[in-house]
Amino acid sequence: MAPQVVPPTSDFDWSKLAFDLYPTAGYVKYVNKDGQWGAAEWVEEPYVKLHVGSVALNYGASCFEGLKAFRHEDGQVKLFRPQENAARMNYSAAAISMPEVPEEMFLEACHKAVAKNLHLVPPHAPHGSAGSMYLRPLYFASGAQLALVAPSEFTFIVYVTQTGSLYGSAGGKAPAVDAFVIEDFDRAAPQGTGTYKLAGNYGPVLRHMAQAKKNGYPITLHLDSKTRTFVDEFSTSNFAAFKKASSPDSTPTLVVPKSESILRSVTTKSLMDIAKSFGWNIEHRPLKFQEVVDGTLEEVFACGTAAAITPVRSITYTAPGGALQKVSLGDGQNAGPNTLKLLAELTGIQAGNREDKFGWTWPAEGVDASKA
Ligand SMILES: *Cc1c(COP(=O)(O)O)cnc(C)c1O
């Protein structure tokens, strides 16, 4: 039988969709007690009841994921690479002494959360430019424990919200933003937790992002904490760029920094696969910030689920001596041609306008409201 499809509700003004949290029908919850996972619970309010002594609240044992579902032209809704998020959540969970969430349970939770909120998945538009449904798997140590030992009760949640784009990238276009290098704060220590999507990594960055935004920089960049000479990533997303072409018809080279402190982005991984399929070169290696400054690179962009691709038109950093220096990149408006090609292919696959030759969209038959 064909999956049951629910069209976008007419009770929501889809033209006003922003990057925000909206009311939904509810969320999915599972509890692990004494090593056993309970059955899925459907919760119709956006709250969770927690013991004041929960290890998540007191000691920060909490991690999360972010992925999206898109409506295709035929009305079907599909998620983008949820298996990758399942694997990464378990990678994060292990770092904070939490048990594995079986992939099957992770997928079931994602399917249920979307299926029950299918009316809130925005209308189809090529490249997902009308928005998408954002899924937020959240996994934390809900058990109460005063002693600093590995906890024994855990809660896994998947909630969703309809969402617009983060920095305004949509419709195969991507307006460029100004970036600022944070110098007075280390996001991730060498051998620290930067590579895990832990809740605790984000709270301390907020005031630095807010300060930069106030100064006119919507996006902030972190260099490696040890030497401050290599590029790690942006506070919200990975860093990528192209090597400046030696001639207009030379094969593009996508450069992606390698560092033990970087969050392993599903978007970056996908873009590297797409670039490879175009026959382009990939350099995945430690990347000196000097290569940004001296013009070795062009078409610098940020990548992640929230914004897909956000081109960066300038990077401001503190030069030795303390003066601010600004490197200008690209035409100051839109993304470069190689970046736009990557963006069109990625968002085209997500929205079902381009052939999914990698098998990234899930489930193959579409989310089924009758199986919610
Ligand atoms: C989630 C996240 C990303 C992007 O990862 P995606 O899987 O592409 O969404 C990049 N950097 C940081 C710090 C993140 O938290």
Short mmCIF file of C-alpha atoms and ligand atoms in Angstrom, two decimals:
data_model
loop_
_atom_site.label_atom_id
_atom_site.label_comp_id
_atom_site.label_asym_id
_atom_site.label_seq_id
_atom_site.Cartn_x
_atom_site.Cartn_y
_atom_site.Cartn_z
CA MET A 1 0.00 0.00 0.00
CA ALA A 2 1.13 3.53 -0.77
CA PRO A 3 2.07 5.53 2.33
CA GLN A 4 -0.54 7.89 3.69
CA VAL A 5 0.41 11.49 2.92
CA VAL A 6 -0.85 14.54 4.79
CA PRO A 7 -0.58 17.89 2.95
CA PRO A 8 0.72 21.09 4.62
CA THR A 9 -1.91 22.64 6.88
CA SER A 10 -3.62 25.83 5.73
CA ASP A 11 -3.71 27.00 9.38
CA PHE A 12 -0.09 28.14 9.12
CA ASP A 13 1.18 31.08 7.05
CA TRP A 14 3.99 29.30 5.19
CA SER A 15 5.20 32.59 3.67
CA LYS A 16 6.22 33.76 7.17
CA LEU A 17 8.21 30.65 8.09
CA ALA A 18 11.42 31.56 10.01
CA PHE A 19 14.22 29.67 11.78
CA ASP A 20 12.28 29.27 14.99
CA LEU A 21 10.41 26.82 17.24
CA TYR A 22 6.69 26.45 16.52
CA PRO A 23 3.96 24.55 18.39
CA THR A 24 3.53 20.98 17.11
CA ALA A 25 1.33 17.96 17.78
CA GLY A 26 3.94 16.52 20.18
CA TYR A 27 7.19 14.58 20.53
CA VAL A 28 8.42 10.99 20.92
CA LYS A 29 10.09 9.79 24.11
CA TYR A 30 11.89 6.62 25.24
CA VAL A 31 13.33 5.92 28.68
CA ASN A 32 16.19 3.56 29.47
CA LYS A 33 16.06 2.25 33.06
CA ASP A 34 18.62 -0.20 34.44
CA GLY A 35 19.88 -1.04 30.97
CA GLN A 36 16.45 -1.64 29.35
CA TRP A 37 14.74 0.56 26.79
CA GLY A 38 11.01 1.11 27.33
CA ALA A 39 8.43 1.50 24.55
CA ALA A 40 7.87 4.71 22.59
CA GLU A 41 5.70 7.28 24.37
CA TRP A 42 3.86 10.05 22.54
CA VAL A 43 3.85 13.33 24.50
CA GLU A 44 1.42 16.03 23.42
CA GLU A 45 2.97 18.97 25.26
CA PRO A 46 6.40 20.53 24.71
CA TYR A 47 7.62 19.79 28.26
CA VAL A 48 9.55 17.07 30.04
CA LYS A 49 9.35 16.30 33.76
CA LEU A 50 12.79 15.92 35.34
CA HIS A 51 14.11 15.18 38.84
CA VAL A 52 16.00 18.24 40.15
CA GLY A 53 18.96 15.92 40.72
CA SER A 54 19.10 14.63 37.15
CA VAL A 55 22.65 14.20 35.91
CA ALA A 56 21.75 16.04 32.69
CA LEU A 57 20.74 19.20 34.56
CA ASN A 58 23.50 19.09 37.17
CA TYR A 59 26.50 17.71 35.31
CA GLY A 60 25.63 18.34 31.68
CA ALA A 61 25.28 14.72 30.47
CA SER A 62 23.28 15.59 27.35
CA CYS A 63 23.82 15.41 23.61
CA PHE A 64 21.71 16.20 20.59
CA GLU A 65 21.34 15.86 16.83
CA GLY A 66 19.86 17.93 14.03
CA LEU A 67 18.48 16.70 10.72
CA LYS A 68 15.79 17.63 8.24
CA ALA A 69 12.80 16.20 6.38
CA PHE A 70 11.70 17.64 3.03
CA ARG A 71 8.47 17.48 1.08
CA HIS A 72 8.93 16.19 -2.47
CA GLU A 73 6.92 17.25 -5.50
CA ASP A 74 4.44 14.35 -5.13
CA GLY A 75 3.72 15.37 -1.53
CA GLN A 76 5.83 12.60 0.02
CA VAL A 77 8.14 13.50 2.87
CA LYS A 78 11.66 12.08 3.26
CA LEU A 79 14.44 12.52 5.79
CA PHE A 80 18.03 13.24 4.81
CA ARG A 81 20.53 10.58 5.98
CA PRO A 82 19.07 9.84 9.45
CA GLN A 83 21.36 6.82 9.80
CA GLU A 84 24.33 9.21 9.91
CA ASN A 85 22.76 11.11 12.79
CA ALA A 86 22.03 7.87 14.63
CA ALA A 87 25.70 6.90 14.39
CA ARG A 88 26.93 10.33 15.45
CA MET A 89 24.56 10.51 18.40
CA ASN A 90 25.96 7.24 19.70
CA TYR A 91 29.49 8.59 19.18
CA SER A 92 28.52 11.59 21.36
CA ALA A 93 26.66 9.45 23.90
CA ALA A 94 29.68 7.23 24.49
CA ALA A 95 31.72 10.33 25.40
CA ILE A 96 29.33 11.08 28.28
CA SER A 97 28.91 7.51 29.53
CA MET A 98 25.47 6.91 28.04
CA PRO A 99 24.33 3.63 26.46
CA GLU A 100 23.83 3.16 22.74
CA VAL A 101 20.50 4.02 21.14
CA PRO A 102 19.82 1.21 18.61
CA GLU A 103 19.70 2.60 15.07
CA GLU A 104 16.31 0.97 14.51
CA MET A 105 14.87 2.80 17.53
CA PHE A 106 16.41 6.09 16.41
CA LEU A 107 14.81 5.71 12.96
CA GLU A 108 11.46 4.66 14.44
CA ALA A 109 11.51 7.74 16.68
CA CYS A 110 12.32 10.05 13.76
CA HIS A 111 9.62 8.46 11.61
CA LYS A 112 6.98 8.74 14.34
CA ALA A 113 7.82 12.38 15.19
CA VAL A 114 7.52 13.41 11.53
CA ALA A 115 4.52 11.19 10.72
CA LYS A 116 2.49 12.65 13.61
CA ASN A 117 3.43 16.17 12.46
CA LEU A 118 3.17 15.58 8.72
CA HIS A 119 0.78 18.53 8.33
CA LEU A 120 3.61 20.79 9.52
CA VAL A 121 6.14 19.79 6.85
CA PRO A 122 6.27 22.87 4.57
CA PRO A 123 5.07 22.69 0.95
CA HIS A 124 7.43 21.39 -1.71
CA ALA A 125 9.68 23.85 -3.49
CA PRO A 126 12.70 23.11 -5.66
CA HIS A 127 15.84 23.08 -3.46
CA GLY A 128 13.66 23.06 -0.34
CA SER A 129 13.46 26.85 -0.55
CA ALA A 130 10.03 26.89 1.10
CA GLY A 131 11.55 25.41 4.23
CA SER A 132 11.62 21.95 5.78
CA MET A 133 10.93 20.08 8.98
CA TYR A 134 13.78 20.21 11.46
CA LEU A 135 14.18 17.15 13.71
CA ARG A 136 15.96 17.48 17.03
CA PRO A 137 16.90 14.15 18.65
CA LEU A 138 17.85 14.88 22.26
CA TYR A 139 19.48 12.33 24.54
CA PHE A 140 20.32 12.93 28.18
CA ALA A 141 20.93 11.34 31.59
CA SER A 142 17.55 11.89 33.25
CA GLY A 143 18.42 9.80 36.33
CA ALA A 144 19.07 11.58 39.64
CA GLN A 145 22.52 11.15 41.14
CA LEU A 146 24.45 13.32 43.56
CA ALA A 147 27.72 11.44 43.23
CA LEU A 148 29.85 11.99 40.15
CA VAL A 149 29.45 8.53 38.66
CA ALA A 150 28.01 7.24 35.40
CA PRO A 151 24.21 7.62 35.63
CA SER A 152 21.63 4.83 35.32
CA GLU A 153 18.53 6.36 33.73
CA PHE A 154 18.40 7.99 30.32
CA THR A 155 15.82 9.71 28.16
CA PHE A 156 15.82 9.84 24.37
CA ILE A 157 13.50 12.33 22.70
CA VAL A 158 12.81 13.37 19.13
CA TYR A 159 10.95 16.63 18.69
CA VAL A 160 10.37 18.53 15.47
CA THR A 161 9.49 21.97 14.19
CA GLN A 162 8.82 23.41 10.78
CA THR A 163 11.68 25.70 9.85
CA GLY A 164 12.82 28.29 7.34
CA SER A 165 16.50 28.82 6.55
CA LEU A 166 19.07 30.02 9.09
CA TYR A 167 21.05 32.62 7.16
CA GLY A 168 18.62 33.07 4.26
CA SER A 169 20.10 30.52 1.83
CA ALA A 170 17.27 29.25 -0.35
CA GLY A 171 16.23 28.51 -3.90
CA GLY A 172 19.74 27.66 -5.13
CA LYS A 173 21.01 31.06 -4.03
CA ALA A 174 22.93 31.82 -0.88
CA PRO A 175 23.54 35.35 0.39
CA ALA A 176 27.01 35.85 1.86
CA VAL A 177 27.78 36.77 5.49
CA ASP A 178 30.68 38.39 7.37
CA ALA A 179 32.62 36.17 9.77
CA PHE A 180 34.63 36.98 12.90
CA VAL A 181 37.44 34.88 14.40
CA ILE A 182 36.91 34.44 18.15
CA GLU A 183 40.28 34.99 19.85
CA ASP A 184 39.43 35.30 23.54
CA PHE A 185 37.68 31.96 24.01
CA ASP A 186 38.50 28.32 23.23
CA ARG A 187 35.52 26.31 22.06
CA ALA A 188 37.31 22.99 22.07
CA ALA A 189 40.55 21.91 23.74
CA PRO A 190 42.90 19.49 21.96
CA GLN A 191 41.66 16.04 23.01
CA GLY A 192 38.54 17.76 24.39
CA THR A 193 34.91 17.36 23.39
CA GLY A 194 34.64 19.53 20.26
CA THR A 195 34.11 16.52 18.02
CA TYR A 196 31.00 15.45 19.98
CA LYS A 197 27.60 17.14 19.72
CA LEU A 198 27.36 17.69 23.48
CA ALA A 199 24.90 20.24 24.89
CA GLY A 200 27.69 21.56 27.12
CA ASN A 201 29.78 22.68 24.13
CA TYR A 202 27.27 25.32 23.12
CA GLY A 203 26.24 27.32 26.20
CA PRO A 204 29.68 28.93 26.65
CA VAL A 205 29.82 30.09 23.00
CA LEU A 206 26.54 32.01 23.06
CA ARG A 207 27.85 35.26 24.55
CA HIS A 208 30.76 35.34 22.09
CA MET A 209 28.38 34.82 19.17
CA ALA A 210 26.05 37.52 20.52
CA GLN A 211 28.93 39.99 20.91
CA ALA A 212 30.14 39.30 17.37
CA LYS A 213 26.63 39.69 15.99
CA LYS A 214 26.29 43.04 17.74
CA ASN A 215 29.49 44.10 15.98
CA GLY A 216 28.10 43.08 12.59
CA TYR A 217 29.34 39.50 12.27
CA PRO A 218 26.52 36.94 12.01
CA ILE A 219 28.92 33.98 12.04
CA THR A 220 31.95 33.19 14.24
CA LEU A 221 35.02 31.09 13.43
CA HIS A 222 37.25 29.08 15.79
CA LEU A 223 40.91 28.38 15.12
CA ASP A 224 42.66 25.44 16.80
CA SER A 225 43.02 26.15 20.53
CA LYS A 226 46.63 24.96 20.81
CA THR A 227 48.44 26.98 18.15
CA ARG A 228 45.75 29.34 16.80
CA THR A 229 47.13 28.80 13.30
CA PHE A 230 44.77 26.13 11.91
CA VAL A 231 41.11 26.50 11.00
CA ASP A 232 38.73 24.38 13.08
CA GLU A 233 35.14 25.37 12.29
CA PHE A 234 32.41 27.95 12.78
CA SER A 235 30.47 27.96 16.06
CA THR A 236 27.40 26.54 14.32
CA SER A 237 28.79 24.76 11.27
CA ASN A 238 31.82 23.38 9.47
CA PHE A 239 34.26 25.38 7.32
CA ALA A 240 35.01 24.58 3.67
CA ALA A 241 36.51 26.42 0.69
CA PHE A 242 37.84 26.00 -2.82
CA LYS A 243 41.44 26.41 -3.88
CA LYS A 244 41.90 29.48 -6.03
CA ALA A 245 41.80 28.17 -9.61
CA SER A 246 45.04 28.47 -11.63
CA SER A 247 42.95 28.81 -14.79
CA PRO A 248 39.20 29.18 -15.41
CA ASP A 249 38.83 25.63 -16.78
CA SER A 250 40.93 23.77 -14.20
CA THR A 251 39.27 21.09 -12.07
CA PRO A 252 37.91 22.60 -8.80
CA THR A 253 39.54 21.51 -5.55
CA LEU A 254 37.35 21.41 -2.44
CA VAL A 255 39.37 21.98 0.74
CA VAL A 256 37.99 20.71 4.06
CA PRO A 257 39.94 21.14 7.30
CA LYS A 258 40.87 18.05 9.31
CA SER A 259 41.12 18.42 13.09
CA GLU A 260 40.32 16.28 16.12
CA SER A 261 38.19 19.13 17.50
CA ILE A 262 35.76 19.45 14.59
CA LEU A 263 32.17 18.27 14.67
CA ARG A 264 31.81 15.60 11.98
CA SER A 265 29.18 17.26 9.81
CA VAL A 266 26.86 15.10 7.72
CA THR A 267 26.51 18.04 5.32
CA THR A 268 30.29 18.32 4.82
CA LYS A 269 30.56 14.56 4.29
CA SER A 270 27.76 14.73 1.71
CA LEU A 271 29.32 17.70 -0.10
CA MET A 272 32.63 15.84 -0.35
CA ASP A 273 30.81 12.86 -1.92
CA ILE A 274 29.00 15.17 -4.35
CA ALA A 275 32.26 16.95 -5.28
CA LYS A 276 33.87 13.56 -5.88
CA SER A 277 30.95 12.54 -8.12
CA PHE A 278 31.56 15.72 -10.17
CA GLY A 279 35.13 14.54 -10.70
CA TRP A 280 36.48 17.35 -8.51
CA ASN A 281 39.55 17.11 -6.27
CA ILE A 282 39.21 16.93 -2.49
CA GLU A 283 41.81 18.00 0.05
CA HIS A 284 40.81 16.89 3.54
CA ARG A 285 43.73 18.05 5.67
CA PRO A 286 44.87 20.44 8.40
CA LEU A 287 44.19 23.90 6.98
CA LYS A 288 46.37 26.87 7.94
CA PHE A 289 44.44 30.09 8.57
CA GLN A 290 47.26 31.75 6.61
CA GLU A 291 45.83 30.08 3.47
CA VAL A 292 42.66 32.13 3.98
CA VAL A 293 44.62 35.33 4.49
CA ASP A 294 47.10 34.92 1.62
CA GLY A 295 44.52 34.13 -1.05
CA THR A 296 45.33 30.41 -1.51
CA LEU A 297 41.61 29.81 -1.00
CA GLU A 298 38.45 31.29 -2.45
CA GLU A 299 34.73 30.52 -2.15
CA VAL A 300 34.84 30.06 1.61
CA PHE A 301 31.56 28.76 3.03
CA ALA A 302 29.98 27.37 6.18
CA CYS A 303 28.08 24.08 5.97
CA GLY A 304 25.61 22.32 8.22
CA THR A 305 22.04 21.09 8.38
CA ALA A 306 20.54 24.39 9.53
CA ALA A 307 21.79 26.52 6.62
CA ALA A 308 23.02 23.87 4.12
CA ILE A 309 25.64 26.25 2.68
CA THR A 310 26.36 29.81 3.80
CA PRO A 311 28.95 31.68 1.74
CA VAL A 312 31.36 33.87 3.71
CA ARG A 313 32.24 37.21 2.13
CA SER A 314 34.78 38.38 4.67
CA ILE A 315 36.68 37.14 7.71
CA THR A 316 37.81 39.61 10.37
CA TYR A 317 40.57 38.49 12.72
CA THR A 318 42.96 39.96 15.28
CA ALA A 319 46.43 40.43 13.81
CA PRO A 320 49.59 40.15 15.92
CA GLY A 321 49.67 43.41 17.85
CA GLY A 322 45.91 43.41 18.37
CA ALA A 323 44.57 45.35 15.37
CA LEU A 324 41.55 43.94 13.52
CA GLN A 325 42.23 42.85 9.94
CA LYS A 326 39.58 42.02 7.35
CA VAL A 327 40.01 39.56 4.46
CA SER A 328 37.43 40.02 1.71
CA LEU A 329 36.25 36.93 -0.16
CA GLY A 330 34.22 36.51 -3.35
CA ASP A 331 31.97 39.17 -4.88
CA GLY A 332 30.52 40.19 -1.51
CA GLN A 333 26.99 39.10 -2.48
CA ASN A 334 26.34 35.53 -3.48
CA ALA A 335 28.22 32.24 -3.33
CA GLY A 336 30.84 31.41 -5.97
CA PRO A 337 30.03 29.13 -8.95
CA ASN A 338 31.47 25.92 -7.48
CA THR A 339 29.68 26.48 -4.18
CA LEU A 340 26.39 27.10 -5.98
CA LYS A 341 26.82 23.88 -7.94
CA LEU A 342 27.30 21.92 -4.73
CA LEU A 343 24.35 23.68 -3.08
CA ALA A 344 22.02 22.99 -6.02
CA GLU A 345 22.92 19.28 -6.06
CA LEU A 346 22.61 18.84 -2.28
CA THR A 347 19.31 20.71 -1.90
CA GLY A 348 18.04 19.17 -5.16
CA ILE A 349 18.58 15.66 -3.77
CA GLN A 350 16.99 16.66 -0.45
CA ALA A 351 13.87 18.11 -2.10
CA GLY A 352 13.60 15.25 -4.60
CA ASN A 353 14.35 17.34 -7.72
CA ARG A 354 17.60 15.56 -8.48
CA GLU A 355 18.23 11.85 -8.67
CA ASP A 356 19.20 10.43 -5.28
CA LYS A 357 22.03 8.34 -6.69
CA PHE A 358 23.67 7.95 -3.28
CA GLY A 359 20.50 6.61 -1.62
CA TRP A 360 20.52 9.37 1.00
CA THR A 361 16.80 10.07 1.39
CA TRP A 362 14.75 7.91 3.78
CA PRO A 363 12.41 6.10 3.86
CA ALA A 364 12.33 5.10 0.17
CA GLU A 365 8.52 5.04 0.10
CA GLY A 366 8.15 8.27 2.12
CA VAL A 367 6.95 8.91 5.69
CA ASP A 368 3.67 7.07 6.28
CA ALA A 369 1.08 8.81 8.49
CA SER A 370 -0.81 5.54 8.89
CA LYS A 371 2.24 4.09 10.70
CA ALA A 372 2.58 6.93 13.21
C1 LIG B 1 25.79 20.18 14.13
C2 LIG B 1 27.04 20.94 13.87
C3 LIG B 1 27.61 21.04 12.59
C4 LIG B 1 26.91 20.55 11.34
O1 LIG B 1 26.71 19.20 11.25
P1 LIG B 1 25.61 18.66 10.22
O2 LIG B 1 25.59 17.20 10.45
O3 LIG B 1 26.06 19.02 8.86
O4 LIG B 1 24.34 19.33 10.58
C5 LIG B 1 28.84 21.64 12.47
N1 LIG B 1 29.48 22.19 13.52
C6 LIG B 1 28.94 22.16 14.76
C7 LIG B 1 29.70 22.77 15.87
C8 LIG B 1 27.72 21.54 14.97
O5 LIG B 1 27.19 21.51 16.18
#
